[in-house]
């Protein structure tokens, strides 16, 4: 029996192979490095960015929160993978595969969880940059289904998990603000923050 | 493949750091005395890196760097890029920036002095 998830997968993946330009574009966006490295480079820029100390301080706390979210989302996916394995769609359904064949669990999408965790943590502090990252994150999530390596539910779960983790990480950072301020004072004395 | 990942992140990081410090007026860690040069430098360093990551799977057909390995490589590349930026900018700006009165702490201080000048003044002040 074909589930809704599989039906949506077949529809989205069915778009692949029709327009060479879209195949090329989404294959590039789907890879494991471009969007993740791009998002992390945005964190590096945000660490330096700020017209004054106050704005920079806010940005730097967002970077710390995003970095914590990144680590936690990686842990979240690894933990889930230890208990549950879902085969990749190309092993079960007729697929237009535009990508190499990953062997790890399809559920939840690791790269999507990481990208959404970083994006949401930044979005909570800086709507403009966060909004830009959200566009990249959505494109990345869509492309993973388009190229045939994830079911839609895998990327939805990854995105939801990443967002939830970023929310918790940001709240935790807010609770620990006093301690974090001490670390920031030390970092400022060393001219690295 | 690992080395390729490292140097791509390293080059991209140097490019974005230069653009960010130029935009925020942190002259002490900038390689250039005009913002426009820094933005141009970012374009010529980031452009090829984006292209290289975009086409990664065309060059490395099954090329995957495992998650934790990617994390360590990324951190190593970023730390190397920051170290390289600090050393080169301090060398380039050593004679241009000679401010003996640092009033700010943190990155803000690097608007007027180089990283090593700032550290040196801090040590002298302590004595």
Short mmCIF file of C-alpha atoms in Angstrom, two decimals:
data_model
loop_
_atom_site.label_atom_id
_atom_site.label_comp_id
_atom_site.label_asym_id
_atom_site.label_seq_id
_atom_site.Cartn_x
_atom_site.Cartn_y
_atom_site.Cartn_z
CA UNK A 1 0.00 0.00 0.00
CA UNK A 2 1.38 3.37 -0.98
CA UNK A 3 1.22 5.91 1.85
CA UNK A 4 0.64 9.67 1.52
CA UNK A 5 4.33 10.17 2.20
CA UNK A 6 5.27 7.87 -0.69
CA UNK A 7 2.70 9.52 -2.96
CA UNK A 8 4.12 12.99 -2.32
CA UNK A 9 7.62 11.59 -2.81
CA UNK A 10 6.65 10.09 -6.16
CA UNK A 11 5.10 13.37 -7.26
CA UNK A 12 8.07 15.57 -6.27
CA UNK A 13 10.69 13.10 -7.48
CA UNK A 14 8.67 12.65 -10.66
CA UNK A 15 9.54 16.26 -11.53
CA UNK A 16 13.21 15.26 -11.77
CA UNK A 17 14.62 14.43 -15.18
CA UNK A 18 12.33 16.83 -17.07
CA UNK A 19 14.28 20.10 -17.01
CA UNK A 20 18.05 19.67 -17.06
CA UNK A 21 18.67 23.08 -15.45
CA UNK A 22 16.51 22.29 -12.39
CA UNK A 23 18.16 18.89 -12.05
CA UNK A 24 21.59 20.52 -12.07
CA UNK A 25 20.54 23.30 -9.65
CA UNK A 26 18.78 21.09 -7.10
CA UNK A 27 21.50 18.43 -7.25
CA UNK A 28 24.00 21.12 -6.23
CA UNK A 29 21.77 22.43 -3.44
CA UNK A 30 21.03 18.89 -2.18
CA UNK A 31 24.65 17.98 -1.53
CA UNK A 32 25.90 17.54 2.03
CA UNK A 33 28.21 20.55 2.05
CA UNK A 34 27.00 23.65 0.21
CA UNK A 35 24.12 24.78 2.44
CA UNK A 36 25.63 23.52 5.71
CA UNK A 37 29.01 25.16 5.10
CA UNK A 38 27.24 28.30 3.84
CA UNK A 39 25.13 28.52 7.01
CA UNK A 40 28.20 28.03 9.20
CA UNK A 41 30.04 30.78 7.32
CA UNK A 42 27.09 33.07 8.07
CA UNK A 43 27.72 32.30 11.77
CA UNK A 44 31.34 33.38 11.34
CA UNK A 45 30.23 36.67 9.76
CA UNK A 46 27.64 37.25 12.51
CA UNK A 47 30.32 36.82 15.18
CA UNK A 48 32.12 39.86 13.77
CA UNK A 49 29.02 41.79 12.63
CA UNK A 50 27.65 44.74 14.60
CA UNK A 51 27.77 48.51 14.46
CA UNK A 52 28.40 48.62 18.21
CA UNK A 53 29.19 46.31 21.12
CA UNK A 54 25.51 45.81 22.01
CA UNK A 55 24.50 44.61 18.58
CA UNK A 56 27.62 42.45 18.29
CA UNK A 57 26.92 40.95 21.71
CA UNK A 58 23.41 39.96 20.61
CA UNK A 59 24.74 38.44 17.39
CA UNK A 60 27.44 36.52 19.24
CA UNK A 61 24.90 35.01 21.63
CA UNK A 62 22.87 33.91 18.61
CA UNK A 63 25.99 32.29 17.14
CA UNK A 64 26.60 30.40 20.40
CA UNK A 65 22.98 29.32 20.44
CA UNK A 66 23.16 28.19 16.78
CA UNK A 67 26.39 26.25 17.43
CA UNK A 68 24.77 24.51 20.41
CA UNK A 69 21.72 23.74 18.24
CA UNK A 70 23.97 22.27 15.55
CA UNK A 71 25.62 19.89 18.03
CA UNK A 72 22.33 18.90 19.66
CA UNK A 73 20.57 18.27 16.33
CA UNK A 74 23.43 16.00 15.25
CA UNK A 75 22.97 14.11 18.55
CA UNK A 76 19.20 13.99 18.08
CA UNK A 77 19.52 12.38 14.63
CA UNK A 78 22.21 9.92 15.75
CA UNK A 79 20.08 8.84 18.71
CA UNK A 80 16.99 8.31 16.54
CA UNK A 81 19.06 6.38 13.98
CA UNK A 82 20.24 4.02 16.72
CA UNK A 83 16.63 2.96 17.40
CA UNK A 84 14.92 3.26 14.07
CA UNK A 85 16.08 2.57 10.52
CA UNK A 86 14.03 3.62 7.54
CA UNK A 87 15.25 2.48 4.13
CA UNK A 88 15.94 5.14 1.51
CA UNK A 89 13.17 5.69 -1.06
CA UNK A 90 15.32 4.54 -3.99
CA UNK A 91 15.50 1.05 -2.43
CA UNK A 92 11.70 0.72 -2.25
CA UNK A 93 10.15 2.79 -5.02
CA UNK A 94 10.84 3.56 -8.68
CA UNK A 95 13.01 6.67 -8.27
CA UNK A 96 14.70 9.24 -10.51
CA UNK A 97 17.93 9.17 -8.50
CA UNK A 98 20.14 12.18 -9.26
CA UNK A 99 22.50 11.59 -6.37
CA UNK A 100 24.84 8.97 -4.91
CA UNK A 101 23.17 6.27 -2.77
CA UNK A 102 23.49 7.02 0.95
CA UNK A 103 23.37 3.93 3.18
CA UNK A 104 22.30 5.44 6.50
CA UNK A 105 18.71 5.79 7.72
CA UNK A 106 16.42 7.99 5.68
CA UNK A 107 14.48 9.20 8.75
CA UNK A 108 15.02 11.91 9.88
CA UNK A 109 17.10 13.92 7.42
CA UNK A 110 20.37 14.75 9.15
CA UNK A 111 21.43 17.66 6.95
CA UNK A 112 17.95 19.22 7.05
CA UNK A 113 17.86 18.98 10.87
CA UNK A 114 21.24 20.74 11.11
CA UNK A 115 20.38 23.48 8.62
CA UNK A 116 17.01 24.22 10.23
CA UNK A 117 18.56 24.23 13.73
CA UNK A 118 21.14 26.84 12.70
CA UNK A 119 18.55 28.83 10.76
CA UNK A 120 15.97 29.01 13.53
CA UNK A 121 18.54 29.94 16.19
CA UNK A 122 19.67 32.84 13.99
CA UNK A 123 16.09 33.76 13.07
CA UNK A 124 15.22 34.29 16.75
CA UNK A 125 17.94 36.95 16.99
CA UNK A 126 18.08 38.39 13.49
CA UNK A 127 14.95 38.14 11.32
CA UNK A 128 16.60 39.39 8.13
CA UNK A 129 19.54 36.99 8.05
CA UNK A 130 17.36 34.23 9.53
CA UNK A 131 14.79 34.80 6.77
CA UNK A 132 17.48 34.48 4.11
CA UNK A 133 18.74 31.26 5.72
CA UNK A 134 15.17 29.91 5.83
CA UNK A 135 14.91 30.23 2.04
CA UNK A 136 18.14 28.22 1.69
CA UNK A 137 16.94 25.66 4.25
CA UNK A 138 13.60 25.13 2.46
CA UNK A 139 15.37 24.78 -0.89
CA UNK A 140 17.76 22.25 0.63
CA UNK A 141 14.89 20.25 2.16
CA UNK A 142 12.93 20.23 -1.11
CA UNK A 143 16.00 19.29 -3.13
CA UNK A 144 16.69 16.23 -0.94
CA UNK A 145 13.28 14.84 -1.93
CA UNK A 146 13.62 15.99 -5.55
CA UNK A 147 16.94 14.13 -6.05
CA UNK A 148 15.45 10.97 -4.51
CA UNK A 149 17.33 10.48 -1.24
CA UNK A 150 14.56 11.32 1.27
CA UNK A 151 10.81 10.95 1.74
CA UNK A 152 8.96 14.24 2.46
CA UNK A 153 8.24 13.07 6.00
CA UNK A 154 12.01 12.60 6.61
CA UNK A 155 12.75 16.22 5.78
CA UNK A 156 9.67 17.46 7.69
CA UNK A 157 10.79 15.55 10.78
CA UNK A 158 14.33 16.85 10.36
CA UNK A 159 13.11 20.45 10.03
CA UNK A 160 10.71 20.15 13.00
CA UNK A 161 13.41 18.51 15.14
CA UNK A 162 15.96 21.18 14.20
CA UNK A 163 13.55 24.01 14.99
CA UNK A 164 12.55 22.49 18.33
CA UNK A 165 16.18 21.95 19.31
CA UNK A 166 17.12 25.51 18.34
CA UNK A 167 14.23 26.83 20.45
CA UNK A 168 15.35 24.79 23.47
CA UNK A 169 19.01 25.76 22.94
CA UNK A 170 18.13 29.46 22.75
CA UNK A 171 16.01 29.27 25.92
CA UNK A 172 18.87 27.43 27.68
CA UNK A 173 21.34 30.10 26.60
CA UNK A 174 18.96 32.78 27.94
CA UNK A 175 18.74 30.99 31.30
CA UNK A 176 22.52 30.69 31.46
CA UNK A 177 23.06 34.29 30.36
CA UNK A 178 24.88 35.31 33.56
CA UNK A 179 27.48 32.59 33.07
CA UNK A 180 27.72 33.24 29.39
CA UNK A 181 28.38 36.93 30.08
CA UNK A 182 31.42 35.94 32.16
CA UNK A 183 32.79 33.91 29.26
CA UNK A 184 32.12 36.81 26.89
CA UNK A 185 33.97 39.25 29.18
CA UNK A 186 36.99 36.92 29.13
CA UNK A 187 36.76 36.57 25.34
CA UNK A 188 36.63 40.36 25.01
CA UNK A 189 39.73 40.72 27.12
CA UNK A 190 41.47 38.47 24.58
CA UNK A 191 39.99 40.50 21.68
CA UNK A 192 38.20 37.51 20.17
CA UNK A 193 34.61 38.60 20.89
CA UNK B 1 38.91 14.86 -0.51
CA UNK B 2 39.53 15.83 3.12
CA UNK B 3 42.26 18.26 2.09
CA UNK B 4 39.96 19.71 -0.59
CA UNK B 5 37.23 20.32 2.00
CA UNK B 6 39.74 21.92 4.36
CA UNK B 7 41.20 24.40 1.90
CA UNK B 8 37.81 25.33 0.44
CA UNK B 9 36.49 26.25 3.90
CA UNK B 10 39.79 27.98 4.73
CA UNK B 11 39.65 30.20 1.62
CA UNK B 12 35.93 30.95 2.05
CA UNK B 13 36.45 31.87 5.71
CA UNK B 14 39.27 34.30 4.92
CA UNK B 15 37.07 35.93 2.27
CA UNK B 16 34.01 36.38 4.48
CA UNK B 17 36.10 37.56 7.46
CA UNK B 18 37.67 40.28 5.30
CA UNK B 19 34.28 41.46 4.04
CA UNK B 20 32.80 41.46 7.56
CA UNK B 21 35.71 43.31 9.20
CA UNK B 22 35.77 45.87 6.38
CA UNK B 23 32.04 46.47 6.67
CA UNK B 24 32.31 46.95 10.43
CA UNK B 25 35.40 49.16 10.25
CA UNK B 26 37.72 46.79 12.12
CA UNK B 27 40.85 48.17 10.40
CA UNK B 28 43.20 46.28 12.71
CA UNK B 29 42.33 42.90 11.19
CA UNK B 30 41.73 44.02 7.63
CA UNK B 31 44.17 43.26 4.82
CA UNK B 32 43.01 46.28 2.85
CA UNK B 33 42.76 50.00 3.45
CA UNK B 34 39.61 50.38 1.33
CA UNK B 35 36.33 48.53 1.82
CA UNK B 36 35.82 47.97 -1.88
CA UNK B 37 39.02 45.89 -2.10
CA UNK B 38 37.80 43.70 0.76
CA UNK B 39 34.44 43.11 -0.94
CA UNK B 40 36.20 42.29 -4.19
CA UNK B 41 38.50 39.91 -2.32
CA UNK B 42 35.45 38.19 -0.85
CA UNK B 43 33.93 37.77 -4.31
CA UNK B 44 37.06 36.24 -5.81
CA UNK B 45 37.57 33.90 -2.86
CA UNK B 46 33.96 32.90 -2.22
CA UNK B 47 32.85 32.50 -5.85
CA UNK B 48 35.14 29.56 -6.72
CA UNK B 49 34.46 27.95 -3.33
CA UNK B 50 30.67 28.05 -3.84
CA UNK B 51 31.16 26.60 -7.32
CA UNK B 52 33.42 23.87 -5.94
CA UNK B 53 30.94 22.87 -3.23
CA UNK B 54 28.05 23.07 -5.67
CA UNK B 55 29.76 20.61 -8.01
CA UNK B 56 31.23 18.46 -5.22
CA UNK B 57 29.33 15.29 -6.15
CA UNK B 58 30.28 15.63 -9.81
CA UNK B 59 33.96 15.45 -8.82
CA UNK B 60 33.57 13.04 -5.90
CA UNK B 61 30.85 10.66 -7.06
CA UNK B 62 30.36 8.92 -3.72
CA UNK B 63 32.29 11.53 -1.83
CA UNK B 64 31.03 11.79 1.68
CA UNK B 65 32.93 13.13 4.66
CA UNK B 66 31.35 11.69 7.78
CA UNK B 67 29.51 14.16 10.07
CA UNK B 68 31.93 14.36 12.99
CA UNK B 69 34.95 14.40 10.67
CA UNK B 70 33.34 17.26 8.75
CA UNK B 71 32.83 19.14 12.02
CA UNK B 72 36.50 18.78 13.06
CA UNK B 73 37.73 19.73 9.59
CA UNK B 74 35.45 22.76 9.52
CA UNK B 75 36.61 23.95 12.95
CA UNK B 76 40.26 23.39 12.01
CA UNK B 77 39.82 25.39 8.80
CA UNK B 78 38.04 28.23 10.62
CA UNK B 79 40.64 28.44 13.39
CA UNK B 80 43.43 28.36 10.78
CA UNK B 81 41.73 31.11 8.78
CA UNK B 82 41.34 33.29 11.90
CA UNK B 83 44.98 32.68 12.87
CA UNK B 84 46.16 33.48 9.35
CA UNK B 85 44.04 36.65 9.28
CA UNK B 86 45.38 37.84 12.65
CA UNK B 87 49.02 37.27 11.70
CA UNK B 88 48.84 38.73 8.18
CA UNK B 89 46.70 41.75 9.17
CA UNK B 90 48.97 42.52 12.12
CA UNK B 91 51.97 42.40 9.81
CA UNK B 92 50.33 44.56 7.12
CA UNK B 93 48.91 47.15 9.53
CA UNK B 94 51.81 47.31 11.98
CA UNK B 95 53.17 50.63 10.76
CA UNK B 96 49.83 52.08 9.59
CA UNK B 97 48.06 51.82 12.94
CA UNK B 98 49.99 53.17 15.89
CA UNK B 99 47.44 54.15 18.47
CA UNK B 100 48.69 54.19 22.04
CA UNK B 101 45.33 54.77 23.65
CA UNK B 102 42.95 51.82 23.54
CA UNK B 103 39.64 52.75 25.09
CA UNK B 104 37.55 49.73 24.07
CA UNK B 105 37.60 46.06 24.86
CA UNK B 106 36.97 43.17 22.52
CA UNK B 107 36.70 43.31 18.75
CA UNK B 108 35.75 47.01 18.99
CA UNK B 109 39.36 47.80 19.94
CA UNK B 110 40.53 46.38 16.63
CA UNK B 111 39.10 49.43 14.86
CA UNK B 112 42.26 51.33 15.82
CA UNK B 113 44.97 48.77 16.53
CA UNK B 114 46.09 45.36 15.33
CA UNK B 115 45.41 42.24 17.39
CA UNK B 116 49.01 41.96 18.60
CA UNK B 117 49.24 45.69 19.36
CA UNK B 118 46.11 45.38 21.48
CA UNK B 119 47.54 42.44 23.40
CA UNK B 120 50.86 44.23 23.88
CA UNK B 121 49.15 47.35 25.27
CA UNK B 122 47.15 45.20 27.63
CA UNK B 123 50.30 43.52 28.96
CA UNK B 124 52.12 46.88 29.31
CA UNK B 125 49.10 48.38 31.14
CA UNK B 126 49.15 45.50 33.62
CA UNK B 127 52.83 46.11 34.45
#
